Coordinates of C-alpha atoms and ligand atoms in Angstrom, one line a residue:
M1 CA -12.2 77.3 144.4
N2 CA -15.5 76.4 145.5
E3 CA -18.1 78.3 147.7
K4 CA -16.8 76.9 150.9
Q5 CA -13.1 77.4 150.2
R6 CA -14.0 81.5 149.5
K7 CA -15.7 81.5 152.9
E8 CA -12.7 80.2 154.4
Q9 CA -10.6 82.1 153.1
A10 CA -12.5 85.2 153.6
Q11 CA -11.8 84.9 156.9
I12 CA -8.2 86.7 156.1
K13 CA -9.9 89.0 154.0
Q14 CA -8.1 91.9 152.4
V15 CA -8.9 95.2 153.5
S16 CA -7.1 98.4 152.7
S17 CA -8.8 100.2 155.6
V18 CA -11.9 102.4 155.8
D19 CA -9.8 105.3 156.8
R20 CA -7.2 106.9 154.5
K21 CA -4.5 107.6 157.0
S22 CA -3.9 104.1 158.3
S23 CA -4.2 102.7 154.6
Q24 CA -1.2 104.9 153.9
D25 CA 0.8 103.5 157.0
K26 CA 0.9 100.1 155.8
P27 CA 0.9 98.5 152.4
L28 CA -1.9 96.0 151.9
S29 CA 0.8 93.2 151.7
E30 CA 1.8 93.7 155.0
K31 CA -1.4 93.8 156.8
T32 CA -2.4 91.2 159.2
T33 CA -5.7 89.9 160.3
E34 CA -5.6 92.2 163.3
D35 CA -5.4 95.4 161.0
F36 CA -8.8 94.1 159.6
A37 CA -10.2 93.1 162.7
H38 CA -12.9 95.9 163.1
Y39 CA -14.4 94.8 159.7
F40 CA -15.3 91.5 161.8
Q41 CA -17.2 93.3 164.5
T42 CA -20.9 92.4 164.4
T43 CA -22.2 95.8 165.9
Y44 CA -22.4 98.9 163.5
T45 CA -20.8 102.0 163.9
P46 CA -23.0 104.6 162.0
P47 CA -21.4 107.1 160.2
D48 CA -20.0 109.9 162.6
I49 CA -21.8 113.0 162.1
K50 CA -20.1 114.9 164.8
K51 CA -16.8 114.1 163.2
A52 CA -18.1 115.0 159.9
R53 CA -19.3 118.2 160.9
K54 CA -16.2 119.2 162.3
R55 CA -14.4 118.6 159.6
G56 CA -12.2 121.6 158.5
R57 CA -10.9 123.0 155.4
D58 CA -8.0 120.8 154.9
K59 CA -6.4 121.9 151.4
I60 CA -8.0 120.0 148.5
E61 CA -5.7 119.3 145.9
V62 CA -6.4 119.2 142.2
H63 CA -4.4 116.5 140.5
Y64 CA -4.3 116.3 136.4
D65 CA -1.8 113.2 136.5
F66 CA -3.9 109.9 136.5
E67 CA -2.7 107.4 134.6
I68 CA -3.8 103.6 134.2
P69 CA -0.5 101.3 135.5
E70 CA 1.2 100.2 132.5
E71 CA 0.4 96.1 133.7
M72 CA -3.1 97.1 133.9
S73 CA -3.6 98.8 130.4
K74 CA -4.4 95.7 128.6
I75 CA -5.9 93.5 131.3
G76 CA -9.4 94.0 129.9
K77 CA -8.7 93.0 126.5
G78 CA -11.4 90.6 125.1
K79 CA -13.3 91.0 128.7
K80 CA -16.5 92.9 129.2
F81 CA -17.8 95.1 132.1
L82 CA -21.5 95.9 133.1
I83 CA -22.0 99.0 135.5
R84 CA -26.0 98.9 137.2
T85 CA -26.2 102.3 138.4
Y86 CA -28.5 103.6 141.1
G87 CA -29.6 106.9 142.4
C88 CA -28.8 110.5 141.2
Q89 CA -27.0 111.9 138.3
M90 CA -23.7 112.2 140.4
N91 CA -23.8 108.5 140.4
E92 CA -24.4 108.3 136.8
H93 CA -21.6 110.4 136.0
D94 CA -19.2 108.3 138.2
T95 CA -20.6 105.3 136.0
E96 CA -19.2 107.4 133.2
V97 CA -16.0 107.8 134.6
M98 CA -15.4 104.0 135.8
A99 CA -16.5 103.2 132.5
G100 CA -14.1 105.3 130.9
I101 CA -11.4 103.8 133.3
L102 CA -12.5 100.3 132.4
S103 CA -12.3 101.1 128.5
E104 CA -8.8 102.4 128.9
M105 CA -8.2 99.0 130.7
G106 CA -9.2 97.4 127.2
Y107 CA -12.7 96.2 128.7
E108 CA -15.6 96.5 126.3
S109 CA -19.0 97.1 127.7
T110 CA -22.1 95.0 127.6
L111 CA -25.6 94.9 128.7
D112 CA -25.8 91.2 129.3
T113 CA -25.0 89.9 133.0
D114 CA -24.1 86.6 131.4
D115 CA -21.7 88.2 129.0
A116 CA -19.8 90.3 131.7
D117 CA -16.4 89.5 133.5
I118 CA -16.8 92.7 135.9
I119 CA -20.2 93.5 137.1
L120 CA -20.3 96.8 139.2
L121 CA -23.2 97.8 141.1
N122 CA -22.9 101.6 141.6
T123 CA -25.4 102.1 144.7
C124 CA -27.5 105.1 146.4
A125 CA -28.2 105.1 149.9
I126 CA -30.6 107.9 150.0
R127 CA -33.7 105.8 151.3
E128 CA -33.9 102.4 152.8
N129 CA -35.6 101.2 149.4
A130 CA -32.5 102.3 147.3
E131 CA -30.6 100.0 149.4
N132 CA -33.0 97.1 149.2
K133 CA -32.9 97.3 145.4
V134 CA -29.1 96.4 145.6
F135 CA -29.3 93.5 148.3
G136 CA -31.8 92.4 145.9
E137 CA -29.7 92.2 143.1
L138 CA -26.7 90.8 144.8
G139 CA -29.0 87.7 145.5
H140 CA -29.8 87.4 141.7
L141 CA -26.1 87.5 140.9
K142 CA -24.9 84.7 143.2
P143 CA -25.7 81.7 141.2
L144 CA -23.9 83.7 138.5
K145 CA -20.9 83.7 140.5
L146 CA -21.0 80.2 141.4
E147 CA -21.2 79.5 137.8
K148 CA -18.5 81.5 136.8
P149 CA -15.9 82.0 139.6
D150 CA -13.8 84.5 137.8
L151 CA -16.7 87.0 137.3
I152 CA -15.6 90.2 139.8
I153 CA -18.9 91.2 141.2
G154 CA -18.0 95.0 142.7
V155 CA -20.1 97.5 145.0
C156 CA -19.6 100.9 144.9
G157 CA -20.9 104.2 145.3
C158 CA -22.8 105.8 148.5
M159 CA -23.9 102.4 150.2
S160 CA -20.1 101.5 150.5
Q161 CA -19.4 104.4 152.3
Q162 CA -21.2 103.3 155.1
E163 CA -19.7 100.4 157.8
S164 CA -22.7 98.9 158.4
V165 CA -23.5 98.0 154.7
V166 CA -19.7 96.8 154.3
N167 CA -20.2 94.6 156.9
R168 CA -23.5 93.0 156.1
I169 CA -21.6 92.7 152.4
M170 CA -18.5 90.9 154.1
Q171 CA -20.6 88.6 156.2
K172 CA -23.6 87.6 153.9
H173 CA -22.6 88.5 150.3
Q174 CA -19.5 86.4 149.9
Q175 CA -20.2 86.5 146.2
V176 CA -18.8 89.9 146.3
D177 CA -15.1 90.5 145.3
L178 CA -14.7 94.1 145.7
I179 CA -16.3 97.0 148.0
F180 CA -14.9 100.5 147.1
G181 CA -16.2 104.0 147.9
T182 CA -17.1 107.1 146.4
H183 CA -13.4 108.7 147.0
N184 CA -11.9 105.6 145.7
I185 CA -13.2 105.5 142.2
H186 CA -9.7 106.5 140.7
R187 CA -8.1 103.5 142.5
L188 CA -10.3 101.0 140.2
P189 CA -7.2 99.7 138.1
D190 CA -5.4 98.8 141.2
L191 CA -8.6 97.7 142.9
I192 CA -9.4 95.2 140.1
K193 CA -5.9 93.9 139.8
E194 CA -6.1 93.0 143.6
A195 CA -9.7 91.5 143.2
M196 CA -8.3 89.6 140.1
F197 CA -5.3 88.1 141.7
S198 CA -5.8 87.7 145.2
K199 CA -9.2 86.0 144.8
V200 CA -10.3 87.4 148.1
Q201 CA -12.8 90.2 148.9
V202 CA -11.2 93.2 148.6
V203 CA -12.4 96.5 150.5
E204 CA -11.0 100.1 149.8
V205 CA -13.5 102.9 151.2
W206 CA -11.7 106.0 152.4
S207 CA -13.9 108.0 154.9
K208 CA -12.4 111.2 154.2
E209 CA -12.8 112.6 150.9
G210 CA -10.2 112.7 148.4
D211 CA -8.7 115.2 146.2
I212 CA -9.8 116.3 142.9
I213 CA -8.7 114.3 140.0
E214 CA -9.3 116.3 137.0
N215 CA -8.3 114.1 134.1
L216 CA -9.8 110.9 134.7
P217 CA -11.2 109.4 131.3
K218 CA -14.8 109.0 130.8
V219 CA -16.9 107.4 128.4
R220 CA -20.1 109.4 128.1
H221 CA -23.7 107.9 127.9
G222 CA -24.9 109.6 124.3
Q223 CA -23.4 112.7 122.4
I224 CA -26.2 115.1 122.8
K225 CA -26.2 115.7 126.5
A226 CA -23.5 115.4 129.0
W227 CA -23.0 115.9 132.7
V228 CA -20.3 118.1 134.1
N229 CA -19.6 117.8 137.7
I230 CA -18.7 121.2 138.9
M231 CA -18.5 120.4 142.9
Y232 CA -18.4 117.7 145.2
G233 CA -19.7 116.6 148.2
C234 CA -22.4 118.6 150.7
D235 CA -21.6 120.5 153.9
K236 CA -25.3 121.4 154.5
F237 CA -26.0 118.3 157.1
C238 CA -30.0 118.1 156.6
T239 CA -31.0 116.2 159.6
Y240 CA -32.5 113.4 157.3
C241 CA -29.8 112.8 154.7
I242 CA -27.0 110.9 154.2
V243 CA -25.1 112.5 151.5
P244 CA -22.7 114.9 153.7
M245 CA -21.6 111.2 155.1
T246 CA -21.3 109.3 151.7
R247 CA -20.0 112.2 149.6
G248 CA -17.8 114.2 152.0
K249 CA -17.2 117.8 152.1
E250 CA -17.9 120.4 149.6
R251 CA -15.1 120.8 147.3
S252 CA -15.3 122.6 144.0
R253 CA -13.4 122.3 140.6
R254 CA -11.3 124.8 139.2
P255 CA -13.4 127.4 137.0
E256 CA -10.8 126.9 134.0
D257 CA -11.0 123.2 134.3
I258 CA -14.8 123.6 134.1
I259 CA -14.9 126.0 131.3
R260 CA -12.5 123.9 129.4
E261 CA -14.7 120.6 129.7
V262 CA -18.0 122.8 128.6
R263 CA -15.7 124.3 125.5
H264 CA -14.8 120.9 124.7
L265 CA -18.2 119.5 124.6
A266 CA -19.8 122.0 122.6
A267 CA -16.9 121.6 120.1
Q268 CA -17.8 118.0 119.8
G269 CA -21.3 118.7 119.3
Y270 CA -22.7 118.3 122.4
Q271 CA -26.4 120.5 122.7
E272 CA -26.6 120.4 126.5
V273 CA -24.6 120.4 129.6
T274 CA -25.8 119.8 133.2
L275 CA -23.7 121.1 135.6
L276 CA -24.0 118.9 138.7
G277 CA -23.3 119.1 142.7
Q278 CA -25.5 118.6 145.3
N279 CA -25.9 122.0 145.8
V280 CA -24.3 123.7 143.3
N281 CA -25.0 127.1 144.0
A282 CA -22.6 126.6 146.9
Y283 CA -20.0 126.5 144.1
G284 CA -16.5 128.2 144.9
K285 CA -17.6 128.9 148.6
D286 CA -14.4 126.9 149.3
F287 CA -12.4 128.8 147.2
D288 CA -9.6 130.7 149.4
D289 CA -7.6 132.4 146.7
I290 CA -10.6 133.7 144.5
E291 CA -13.8 135.2 144.5
Y292 CA -15.6 133.1 141.9
R293 CA -19.0 131.6 142.8
F294 CA -21.9 130.1 140.8
A295 CA -23.2 133.1 139.3
D296 CA -19.8 133.8 137.8
L297 CA -19.5 130.3 136.5
M298 CA -23.1 130.5 135.2
N299 CA -22.1 134.0 133.3
D300 CA -19.0 132.3 131.8
M301 CA -21.5 129.4 130.7
H302 CA -23.5 132.1 129.2
K303 CA -20.7 133.0 126.9
I304 CA -19.8 129.6 125.7
D305 CA -21.7 128.4 122.3
I306 CA -23.4 125.5 123.5
P307 CA -27.1 125.9 123.0
R308 CA -28.6 124.6 126.4
V309 CA -26.9 124.7 130.1
R310 CA -28.8 123.1 133.0
F311 CA -27.7 122.9 136.5
T312 CA -28.9 120.5 139.4
T313 CA -29.3 120.8 142.3
S314 CA -29.6 124.5 143.4
H315 CA -30.3 125.0 147.6
P316 CA -32.9 127.7 148.3
R317 CA -30.1 129.1 151.0
D318 CA -27.6 129.9 148.6
F319 CA -29.8 131.2 145.8
D320 CA -28.3 134.8 145.7
D321 CA -29.5 137.8 143.6
H322 CA -26.4 137.7 141.5
L323 CA -27.2 134.4 140.4
I324 CA -31.0 135.3 140.0
E325 CA -29.7 138.2 137.9
V326 CA -27.2 136.0 135.6
L327 CA -30.0 133.6 134.8
A328 CA -32.3 136.1 133.9
K329 CA -30.1 136.8 130.8
G330 CA -31.6 133.8 129.3
G331 CA -29.9 132.9 126.2
N332 CA -28.3 129.3 126.8
L333 CA -29.2 129.6 130.6
L334 CA -32.8 127.9 130.5
D335 CA -35.7 129.1 132.6
H336 CA -36.3 125.8 134.5
I337 CA -35.0 125.8 137.9
H338 CA -35.4 123.1 140.4
L339 CA -35.4 124.1 143.8
P340 CA -36.2 121.4 146.2
V341 CA -38.3 123.0 149.1
Q342 CA -38.8 119.4 151.1
S343 CA -41.7 120.8 153.2
G344 CA -44.2 124.0 153.5
S345 CA -43.9 124.3 157.3
S346 CA -41.2 126.7 158.8
E347 CA -41.2 124.2 161.9
I348 CA -40.3 121.0 160.0
L349 CA -38.0 123.1 157.6
R350 CA -36.3 123.9 161.2
K351 CA -36.2 120.6 162.1
M352 CA -34.7 119.4 158.5
N353 CA -31.6 122.1 159.4
R354 CA -32.6 123.4 155.8
K355 CA -31.9 127.0 157.2
Y356 CA -34.8 129.0 155.6
T357 CA -38.8 129.4 156.5
R358 CA -41.8 128.9 154.3
E359 CA -42.0 132.7 154.3
S360 CA -38.2 133.2 153.0
Y361 CA -38.9 130.5 150.3
L362 CA -41.6 132.1 149.1
E363 CA -39.6 135.6 149.2
L364 CA -37.3 134.0 147.0
V365 CA -39.7 132.4 144.7
A366 CA -41.1 135.7 144.1
K367 CA -37.8 137.4 143.3
I368 CA -37.0 134.6 140.7
K369 CA -40.3 135.0 138.8
K370 CA -40.0 138.5 138.7
A371 CA -36.7 138.8 137.1
I372 CA -37.5 135.6 134.7
P373 CA -41.5 135.9 134.6
N374 CA -41.7 132.6 132.1
V375 CA -39.8 130.3 134.9
T376 CA -40.7 126.9 135.6
L377 CA -39.9 125.6 138.9
T378 CA -39.8 122.2 140.2
T379 CA -38.8 120.6 143.4
D380 CA -38.5 117.6 145.8
I381 CA -40.6 117.2 149.0
I382 CA -40.4 114.9 151.9
V383 CA -43.7 113.8 153.8
G384 CA -43.9 112.3 157.2
F385 CA -40.8 113.8 158.7
P386 CA -40.9 112.3 162.1
N387 CA -43.9 114.0 164.1
E388 CA -45.3 116.0 161.2
T389 CA -48.3 116.9 162.2
D390 CA -51.7 117.3 159.8
E391 CA -51.4 121.2 159.9
Q392 CA -47.9 121.1 158.7
F393 CA -48.3 118.4 156.1
E394 CA -51.4 120.9 154.8
E395 CA -48.7 123.6 154.7
T396 CA -46.8 121.6 152.2
M397 CA -50.1 121.2 150.0
T398 CA -50.6 125.2 150.2
L399 CA -47.0 125.8 149.4
M400 CA -47.0 123.3 146.3
E401 CA -50.1 125.6 145.1
E402 CA -48.8 128.7 146.0
V403 CA -45.7 128.3 144.0
G404 CA -47.2 126.4 141.3
F405 CA -44.6 123.8 140.8
E406 CA -45.0 122.1 137.8
A407 CA -43.3 118.9 138.7
A408 CA -42.1 117.6 142.0
Y409 CA -40.3 114.5 143.3
T410 CA -41.9 113.0 146.5
F411 CA -40.6 110.7 149.0
I412 CA -41.6 109.1 152.3
Y413 CA -39.3 110.2 154.8
S414 CA -36.7 107.2 155.4
P415 CA -34.8 107.6 158.4
R416 CA -31.0 106.9 157.8
E417 CA -28.9 105.6 160.3
G418 CA -26.2 108.2 161.6
T419 CA -28.4 110.9 160.7
P420 CA -29.7 113.2 163.5
A421 CA -33.4 112.7 162.4
A422 CA -33.0 108.8 162.6
V423 CA -33.1 109.0 166.3
K424 CA -36.0 110.9 166.9
K425 CA -39.1 109.2 168.2
D426 CA -41.7 109.5 165.5
D427 CA -45.6 109.2 166.3
V428 CA -46.8 109.1 162.7
P429 CA -48.2 105.8 161.3
M430 CA -46.6 104.6 158.0
E431 CA -50.5 104.4 156.7
V432 CA -50.8 108.3 157.6
K433 CA -47.7 109.0 155.8
K434 CA -48.7 107.1 152.7
E435 CA -52.1 108.6 152.6
R436 CA -50.2 112.0 152.4
L437 CA -48.1 110.9 149.8
Y438 CA -50.9 110.1 147.5
R439 CA -52.8 113.4 148.3
L440 CA -49.5 115.3 147.6
N441 CA -49.1 113.0 144.5
D442 CA -52.6 113.8 143.2
L443 CA -52.0 117.5 143.1
V444 CA -48.6 117.1 141.8
N445 CA -50.1 115.2 138.9
K446 CA -52.8 118.1 138.6
Q447 CA -50.5 120.8 138.4
S448 CA -48.4 119.0 136.0
A449 CA -51.2 118.6 133.5
E450 CA -52.4 122.1 134.0
S451 CA -48.9 123.0 133.0
M452 CA -48.8 120.9 130.1
D453 CA -52.5 121.8 129.0
A454 CA -51.2 125.6 128.3
Y455 CA -48.9 124.1 125.7
E456 CA -52.0 122.9 123.2
G457 CA -51.4 124.8 120.0
K458 CA -48.3 126.3 120.9
V459 CA -44.7 125.9 119.2
V460 CA -41.9 124.7 121.5
K461 CA -38.0 124.0 120.7
V462 CA -37.1 120.6 121.3
L463 CA -33.8 118.8 121.6
V464 CA -34.3 115.6 119.6
E465 CA -32.6 112.6 121.7
G466 CA -33.9 109.6 119.8
E467 CA -36.6 107.2 119.1
S468 CA -39.4 107.2 121.9
K469 CA -39.3 104.1 124.2
K470 CA -42.6 103.0 123.2
D471 CA -42.7 103.5 119.5
E472 CA -39.7 103.3 117.5
T473 CA -41.5 105.3 114.5
V474 CA -41.7 108.0 116.8
L475 CA -39.1 110.4 118.1
A476 CA -39.0 111.8 121.7
G477 CA -37.1 115.2 123.2
Y478 CA -37.1 117.5 125.7
T479 CA -38.4 121.0 125.5
E480 CA -36.2 123.9 127.4
K481 CA -38.2 123.6 130.3
N482 CA -37.4 119.9 130.4
K483 CA -41.0 118.6 129.1
V484 CA -40.7 115.3 127.3
V485 CA -42.3 115.6 123.7
N486 CA -43.2 112.8 121.3
F487 CA -43.6 113.5 117.5
K488 CA -43.0 111.8 114.1
G489 CA -40.1 112.9 112.4
P490 CA -36.9 111.7 110.4
K491 CA -34.1 109.9 112.2
S492 CA -31.9 112.6 110.7
I493 CA -32.9 115.4 113.4
I494 CA -31.8 113.2 116.3
G495 CA -29.6 115.3 118.0
K496 CA -30.6 118.7 116.9
I497 CA -33.3 121.2 118.1
V498 CA -36.3 121.6 116.4
D499 CA -39.6 123.5 116.4
V500 CA -42.7 121.0 117.2
K501 CA -46.2 122.3 117.3
I502 CA -48.0 120.6 120.4
T503 CA -51.4 118.9 119.3
D504 CA -52.5 117.0 122.5
T505 CA -51.1 117.1 126.0
K506 CA -51.1 114.4 128.6
T507 CA -50.0 114.7 132.6
W508 CA -46.2 114.0 132.4
S509 CA -45.5 114.6 128.4
L510 CA -46.5 116.1 125.2
N511 CA -47.4 115.0 121.4
G512 CA -46.6 117.2 118.4
E513 CA -45.9 117.5 114.9
L514 CA -42.6 118.9 113.3
V515 CA -42.8 122.1 112.1
E516 CA -40.5 123.9 109.9
K517 CA -40.9 127.7 110.3
T518 CA -43.0 129.1 113.4
A519 CA -44.5 132.2 113.6
E520 CA -45.0 131.9 117.6
V521 CA -42.2 130.2 120.0
S522 CA -43.2 129.3 123.5
N523 CA -40.7 127.3 125.9
Ligands
SAH601 N1 -28.7 118.0 147.3 C1 -30.3 118.0 146.9 C2 -30.9 116.5 146.9 C3 -30.3 115.5 147.1 S1 -31.2 113.9 147.4 C4 -30.7 119.0 147.7 O1 -30.5 119.4 148.9 O2 -32.0 119.5 147.3 C5 -32.6 113.8 146.7 C6 -34.0 114.1 147.4 O3 -34.0 113.1 148.2 C7 -33.8 115.3 148.4 O4 -34.2 116.6 147.7 C8 -35.2 114.9 149.4 O5 -36.1 115.3 148.7 C9 -35.0 113.3 149.3 N2 -34.1 113.0 150.4 C10 -33.1 112.8 151.1 N3 -33.0 112.1 152.1 C11 -34.0 111.4 152.2 C12 -34.5 110.6 153.4 N4 -33.8 110.4 154.5 N5 -36.0 110.1 153.2 C13 -36.5 110.4 152.3 N6 -35.9 111.3 151.1 C14 -35.0 111.8 151.3
SF4_602 FE1 -29.1 116.2 151.5 FE2 -29.2 118.6 152.4 FE3 -26.8 118.2 151.2 FE4 -29.2 118.0 149.6 S1 -28.3 120.0 150.8 S2 -27.2 116.5 149.7 S3 -30.6 117.0 151.1 S4 -27.6 117.3 153.3
F3S603 FE1 -27.8 108.6 146.1 FE2 -25.5 109.2 147.0 FE3 -26.7 110.3 144.7 S1 -27.0 108.6 148.3 S2 -28.8 110.3 145.5 S3 -26.2 108.2 145.0 S4 -25.2 111.2 146.3

């Protein structure tokens, strides 16, 4: 089919639904053009925050019965897939699940676009530039699709949860065969079948979150560190953030399933797990049958024989005393906490709906430092929130110093349609926002460099991950506090935790020498 025919046929696109309920009403094959009419509108309906805020505590069911339909289990034999991942660790981990599903369908992975039979873009909607990258990539893929009409191009992840994006792709990017949302990943085999055989654009985006499906296959990236989802979604509704709309409401995996997964990883020789969630310390709040929270989970992690346990991201609001007490036990619970503050101004924090103040954040930091004296704190900061004044920005600068963050991800505020902050008039010019970001970044670099300098001559424990990206005669790994260390050593120590003496420090990394025995160990 040529491009023109494709376009014509796209007028009767098959869309399973943006709404799970109506998708269940009618099988796809029985749908008429009218059923898809809402997709042809050019006006954009933003994600409905009011509806999302009211979402109730519908019972989330946990399923253990995922299987690849028989007819799809060999369909990928001799074929290859490529998944490009944008955004956060949640997406990285979803990619591992999709790679698992595709592998069970017989596909092999490739890094070469020309070689791929399926290309999936697992997208991020957090800031405008994240979205622009994806639209740029779709443009690059267009000639390939024209050359290889059987190639399946799919868009999934957080961007596809937004109706505006779906509309834009349907209208302007006919090279895309398949669009599916973050709650539809387990439907991948059926969706690929649909995309393969119907040869028309297939869209399936459930606006309502799905249940938890436990036994999805995964192909993990590497055998040293692993991600483990402990919860999905976010109910915090920070006024700038799209995530509560793209990922649905908070829902926690059952403790026994998480513990089993981590034990299994430990038995396979993994050295480190990172527990994942948009705010992991809200874990368990949605359980109505058991009193089991994040602190309890970390306490159970502490008992598992795996050398390193990390978590991301924790929200200051749910960081309770019990959690601090458990983390202070140390052992495999590392003394690095990523605790996004977003702003140092209480007024801006109020406008962001963060539900804490500068003062209460500092109190929390003081409590953490008292319980874990050697703790390393890192953070996320947004500059240029609508109408942020110079004084308010200065408060962010002073907070940065006062806490002594050793690293920070810093962002210029990006309005996201459908979020409350996006409709606010904003009197701060972009030039001023950029200026603030540069100043903040200078401070972040300075604090990071200072924290690195303190390691000179010290011995640190490094989990060796592989060869350095820049020089294959050099090995690279991470300390317990997540600092990159480069040093020379035999390849046989890749995947092990070794002692390295730091000889030289840079702003964002450390150089060192492998040591056999150490007198003094610093993390
Ligand atoms: N759940 C985590 C963070 C998720 S998003 C938390 O609450 O800490 C990662 C970071 O992206 C956020 O911490 C925030 O700093 C940034 N971010 C989110 N929305 C943004 C927006 N609209 N503009 C700029 N940065 C944003
Ligand atoms: Fe977004 Fe706030 Fe939820 Fe983090 S806690 S994902 S910033 S709404
Ligand atoms: Fe982006 Fe979605 Fe993660 S918006 S930051 S990929 S949850």
